[in-house]
Amino acid sequence: MAAPKVAVVGAGVVGLSTALCIAETCPSCSVMVLSDQFSPNTTSDVAAGILIPHTYSGTPIHVQKQWFKETFTYLFAISNSAEASEAGIHLVSGWQVFKNTPKEELPFWSDVVLGFRPMSEAELQKFPQHLFGQAFTTLKCDCPPYLLWLEKRLKATGVQMYTRKVADLWELHSEYNIVVNCAGIGAHQLVGDEKVFPVRGQVLKVHAPWVKNFIRDGDGLTYIYPGIHRVTLGGTREKESWSLSPDPGTTKDIFDRCCSLEPSLRGAQGIEVKVGLRPSRWCVRLQTEVLSQGGVKLPVVHNYGHGAGGFSVHRGTAKEAARLVRECIAALQGSTLRAKL
């Protein structure tokens, strides 16, 4: 058959990295990215971009660990290259602190991040409200530059990007052989998946260049993540809220909570407020489905529902989605061969 045409729907971190994995591992494919929004207007542009995994209750832990490890390895290599600054990726050390000792003192990802250890008594003196803590070094993505870096890599591999609102995946069947659904929160409407729901996140981006270490409260609600140019302060987790409007009361609450962890933030300048809707689901949907109408078939690979943990596993899930696309191509080539015989 002629070069298979693959459409990737969605241009957040999952869509772009999935398109890149397909282009890298299926060089015979013609890959297009279709989305009504590209950076800087995606949910991924708002994300904090720190590699600390979120746990998906419906996905086996060993699978989540593999996705995280593959993502960490990929981004670590970029952080160790001349492209680190352009891609917005750097190592950051810091602390995760708890008011009570957690059930799991060693999270499943503790041997993937660097130098994971319990905090010393001396370190804990910095956090008088907290009794237990973990120190480690992880990776931080400044998301808008990373998305632009991915777009640049895609263009270099011949992938084309089009601004297009896809209302129904079936509308693509006459133009493409395979469709990859990376629509994030858009999958709620696009494929009618009611298991996908928004978890609203409001964050502040501030200028506080003296803050060098990340600090994360163990409940995941309050965090301070230093980036290359700005520090991200968070956050909120508001289930089923679709509002993208910043809430001034929430801004004050986030700022006060972060200042209680790091009092020097009282001197932060230039507060910018951002809101994003995390595409949450009890598990990432990463599977193949074959749509058919009137004897015509359209293979669809789904890769969405990453919630708060998209950056931490994006490359791992992209690699798996690309593998599923290769399976679809093999099946299409097999049916073309049988038709000829």
XYZ file of C-alpha atoms in Angstrom:
341
model
C 0.000 0.000 0.000
C 1.014 3.659 -0.391
C 2.529 5.481 2.582
C -0.064 5.207 5.366
C -1.584 8.573 6.327
C -1.895 9.101 10.079
C -3.810 11.989 11.687
C -3.009 12.890 15.307
C -5.849 14.927 16.830
C -4.613 17.258 19.590
C -1.529 19.442 19.978
C -0.798 19.390 23.693
C 2.257 17.613 25.076
C 0.651 14.181 24.532
C -0.426 14.878 20.936
C 2.877 16.418 19.830
C 5.053 13.769 21.481
C 2.844 10.971 20.088
C 3.166 12.432 16.580
C 6.951 12.623 17.059
C 7.193 8.986 18.228
C 5.126 7.833 15.218
C 7.289 9.856 12.814
C 10.489 8.505 14.398
C 9.449 4.837 14.451
C 7.307 4.694 11.267
C 9.360 6.670 8.741
C 7.178 5.392 5.880
C 4.127 7.154 7.395
C 2.775 10.527 6.445
C 1.860 12.135 9.803
C -0.342 15.210 10.320
C -1.280 16.954 13.578
C -4.790 18.447 13.593
C -5.943 20.724 16.410
C -8.089 23.780 16.946
C -5.509 25.021 19.493
C -1.718 25.049 19.392
C 0.764 26.498 21.903
C 0.450 28.894 23.720
C -3.283 28.091 23.989
C -3.255 24.462 25.163
C -3.830 22.962 28.608
C -0.180 21.823 28.523
C 0.956 25.468 28.364
C -0.478 25.991 31.871
C 0.975 22.788 33.357
C 3.707 23.032 35.981
C 5.707 20.405 34.056
C 7.443 18.797 37.045
C 8.240 15.085 36.819
C 6.513 13.752 39.933
C 3.986 11.078 38.913
C 0.288 11.158 39.623
C -1.101 7.688 40.412
C -3.877 6.305 38.165
C -6.077 3.922 40.139
C -7.053 1.950 37.022
C -3.569 1.437 35.553
C -1.148 -1.236 36.882
C 1.727 0.334 38.847
C 4.419 -1.437 36.802
C 2.961 0.136 33.626
C 2.898 3.608 35.204
C 6.480 3.156 36.353
C 7.571 2.157 32.832
C 5.875 5.236 31.318
C 7.538 7.484 33.912
C 10.965 5.892 33.478
C 10.844 6.261 29.689
C 9.791 9.911 30.022
C 12.449 10.667 32.648
C 15.185 9.020 30.557
C 14.132 10.945 27.435
C 13.996 14.343 29.164
C 17.177 13.678 31.155
C 19.048 13.199 27.865
C 17.671 16.526 26.586
C 18.630 18.252 29.867
C 22.164 16.927 29.320
C 22.388 18.331 25.787
C 23.008 21.670 24.098
C 19.249 21.880 23.452
C 18.263 21.977 27.134
C 17.766 25.746 27.272
C 15.706 25.927 24.066
C 13.591 22.943 25.160
C 13.062 24.485 28.608
C 14.224 21.397 30.504
C 16.416 21.396 33.600
C 17.145 19.414 36.758
C 15.700 20.755 40.011
C 16.252 19.530 43.566
C 13.852 19.967 46.439
C 11.570 18.536 49.044
C 8.185 16.844 49.351
C 6.913 17.416 52.901
C 4.142 15.774 54.902
C 2.229 16.750 58.057
C 1.983 13.020 58.855
C 4.199 10.136 57.753
C 2.651 8.689 54.537
C 1.687 5.015 54.287
C 4.135 4.677 51.416
C 7.471 6.078 52.527
C 8.984 4.843 49.231
C 6.751 5.782 46.275
C 6.933 3.538 43.185
C 8.983 6.170 41.324
C 11.617 6.710 44.052
C 14.345 4.789 42.170
C 13.701 6.669 38.889
C 14.280 10.206 40.183
C 17.795 11.044 41.369
C 19.101 10.774 44.938
C 15.776 9.983 46.638
C 16.143 9.907 50.466
C 14.270 10.809 53.651
C 14.859 14.401 54.799
C 17.143 14.962 57.745
C 15.994 16.546 61.009
C 17.999 19.649 60.112
C 16.227 20.001 56.760
C 12.816 19.518 58.365
C 13.477 22.544 60.588
C 12.719 24.645 57.518
C 9.135 23.291 57.635
C 7.899 23.520 61.244
C 4.348 22.435 60.288
C 5.604 19.169 58.761
C 6.879 15.989 60.447
C 8.254 13.978 57.520
C 9.792 14.689 54.145
C 11.541 13.305 51.094
C 14.422 14.964 49.241
C 15.233 14.214 45.605
C 16.233 15.684 42.255
C 13.849 15.526 39.310
C 13.267 17.253 35.971
C 11.245 20.386 35.288
C 9.828 21.361 31.889
C 9.034 24.968 31.112
C 6.028 23.954 29.068
C 5.599 26.622 26.331
C 9.253 26.355 25.169
C 9.064 22.552 25.301
C 5.944 22.515 23.101
C 7.644 24.851 20.601
C 10.728 22.592 20.659
C 8.506 19.569 19.911
C 6.846 21.473 17.039
C 10.291 22.292 15.636
C 11.328 18.615 15.840
C 8.075 17.581 14.126
C 8.617 19.995 11.248
C 12.190 18.701 10.860
C 10.850 15.128 10.474
C 8.294 16.208 7.871
C 5.194 16.211 10.065
C 2.641 18.842 9.031
C 0.424 20.759 11.461
C -2.994 22.147 10.614
C -5.407 24.257 12.620
C -8.644 22.309 12.340
C -11.541 21.622 14.657
C -12.416 17.936 14.443
C -16.005 17.387 15.579
C -16.182 13.646 14.858
C -13.288 11.235 14.241
C -15.251 9.539 11.451
C -15.040 12.733 9.361
C -11.355 11.867 8.833
C -11.950 8.380 7.343
C -11.753 9.474 3.697
C -8.462 11.375 4.203
C -6.491 9.184 6.632
C -5.791 5.478 7.149
C -5.326 5.747 10.934
C -6.431 8.367 13.469
C -4.756 8.918 16.857
C -6.960 10.590 19.457
C -4.906 12.805 21.805
C -7.712 15.289 22.401
C -7.293 15.464 26.193
C -10.338 17.064 27.813
C -11.809 17.379 24.292
C -12.322 13.586 24.249
C -15.307 14.110 26.568
C -17.216 15.551 23.601
C -15.228 14.172 20.644
C -15.777 10.489 21.482
C -18.494 10.891 24.122
C -16.306 9.524 26.915
C -18.091 10.498 30.105
C -15.286 8.965 32.166
C -13.211 12.028 31.219
C -13.850 14.995 33.489
C -12.107 18.313 34.108
C -10.094 18.984 37.251
C -9.594 22.737 37.211
C -6.126 23.952 38.114
C -5.265 27.562 38.870
C -1.586 28.500 39.192
C 0.478 31.648 39.609
C 3.675 32.391 37.689
C 5.900 34.794 39.634
C 9.332 36.367 39.381
C 11.347 35.112 42.389
C 14.807 34.168 41.046
C 16.196 33.472 44.527
C 13.929 30.404 44.886
C 16.025 27.509 43.563
C 14.461 24.426 45.198
C 11.040 22.927 44.594
C 8.761 22.449 47.596
C 5.678 20.251 47.376
C 3.197 19.524 50.139
C 2.551 15.779 50.232
C -1.172 16.267 49.509
C -0.171 17.713 46.118
C -2.313 20.827 46.556
C 0.396 23.331 47.480
C 3.601 23.495 45.467
C 6.454 25.776 44.462
C 8.265 24.796 41.266
C 11.116 27.023 40.043
C 11.447 27.218 36.268
C 14.111 28.845 34.093
C 12.500 32.305 34.169
C 9.505 32.090 36.525
C 8.391 30.160 39.598
C 5.074 28.290 39.403
C 2.944 28.453 42.561
C -0.071 26.204 42.993
C -2.578 25.077 43.134
C -6.142 23.813 43.004
C -7.907 20.572 42.104
C -11.536 21.429 41.404
C -13.373 18.412 39.998
C -16.013 18.966 37.314
C -15.300 22.715 37.066
C -15.122 23.928 33.446
C -14.329 27.566 34.313
C -11.209 29.037 32.693
C -11.616 32.391 34.451
C -9.072 33.161 37.209
C -10.603 33.508 40.660
C -9.055 36.367 42.757
C -9.888 34.638 46.058
C -8.121 31.491 44.861
C -5.093 33.565 43.790
C -4.768 34.972 47.333
C -5.239 31.518 48.881
C -2.533 29.949 46.664
C -0.119 32.788 47.374
C -0.697 32.590 51.153
C -0.279 28.801 51.206
C 2.967 28.987 49.232
C 4.296 31.785 51.452
C 3.676 29.598 54.503
C 6.055 27.018 52.952
C 8.533 29.601 51.605
C 8.122 32.990 53.400
C 10.595 34.724 51.049
C 7.925 34.551 48.321
C 6.324 37.624 49.953
C 8.882 39.528 47.882
C 7.838 37.923 44.563
C 7.075 40.271 41.672
C 4.922 40.194 38.550
C 2.209 37.703 39.490
C 0.531 36.168 36.432
C -2.500 33.890 36.886
C -3.160 30.873 34.633
C -6.016 28.351 34.554
C -6.120 24.926 32.878
C -8.501 21.961 32.860
C -6.707 18.685 33.548
C -8.190 15.873 31.398
C -8.793 13.453 34.253
C -9.882 9.826 34.080
C -9.565 6.816 36.399
C -6.950 5.494 33.956
C -5.239 6.716 30.803
C -7.134 5.420 27.779
C -4.410 3.874 25.645
C -5.954 1.360 23.255
C -7.000 0.662 19.673
C -10.604 0.816 18.508
C -11.853 0.126 14.967
C -14.702 2.383 13.856
C -16.782 1.064 10.959
C -19.688 2.301 8.865
C -21.096 0.546 5.815
C -18.186 -1.880 5.588
C -15.593 0.923 5.756
C -13.177 0.660 8.701
C -11.111 3.332 10.448
C -8.541 2.225 13.062
C -8.311 4.694 15.959
C -5.593 4.686 18.626
C -6.712 6.505 21.779
C -4.149 8.199 24.045
C -5.865 10.561 26.486
C -7.024 10.982 30.081
C -3.630 11.800 31.651
C -5.076 14.171 34.270
C -2.535 15.871 36.519
C 0.256 13.506 35.443
C 0.580 14.141 31.713
C 4.074 15.609 31.703
C 5.413 12.841 33.932
C 4.387 10.049 31.533
C 3.913 11.758 28.149
C 6.863 10.162 26.334
C 6.125 6.677 27.719
C 2.480 6.768 26.609
C 3.511 8.273 23.244
C 5.866 5.325 22.635
C 3.082 2.866 23.441
C 0.619 4.721 21.154
C 3.206 4.634 18.344
C 3.555 0.851 18.858
C -0.235 0.494 18.511
C -0.105 2.567 15.294
C 2.564 0.203 13.910
C 0.233 -2.733 14.702
C -2.584 -0.987 12.809
C -0.293 -0.387 9.813
C 0.744 -4.070 9.787
C -2.945 -5.104 9.863
C -3.793 -2.679 7.014
C -0.873 -3.948 4.929
C -1.943 -7.529 5.619
C -5.528 -6.842 4.461
C -4.246 -5.038 1.335
C -2.077 -8.067 0.519
C -4.994 -10.468 1.046
C -7.195 -8.295 -1.197
C -4.590 -8.533 -3.970
C -4.399 -12.311 -3.624
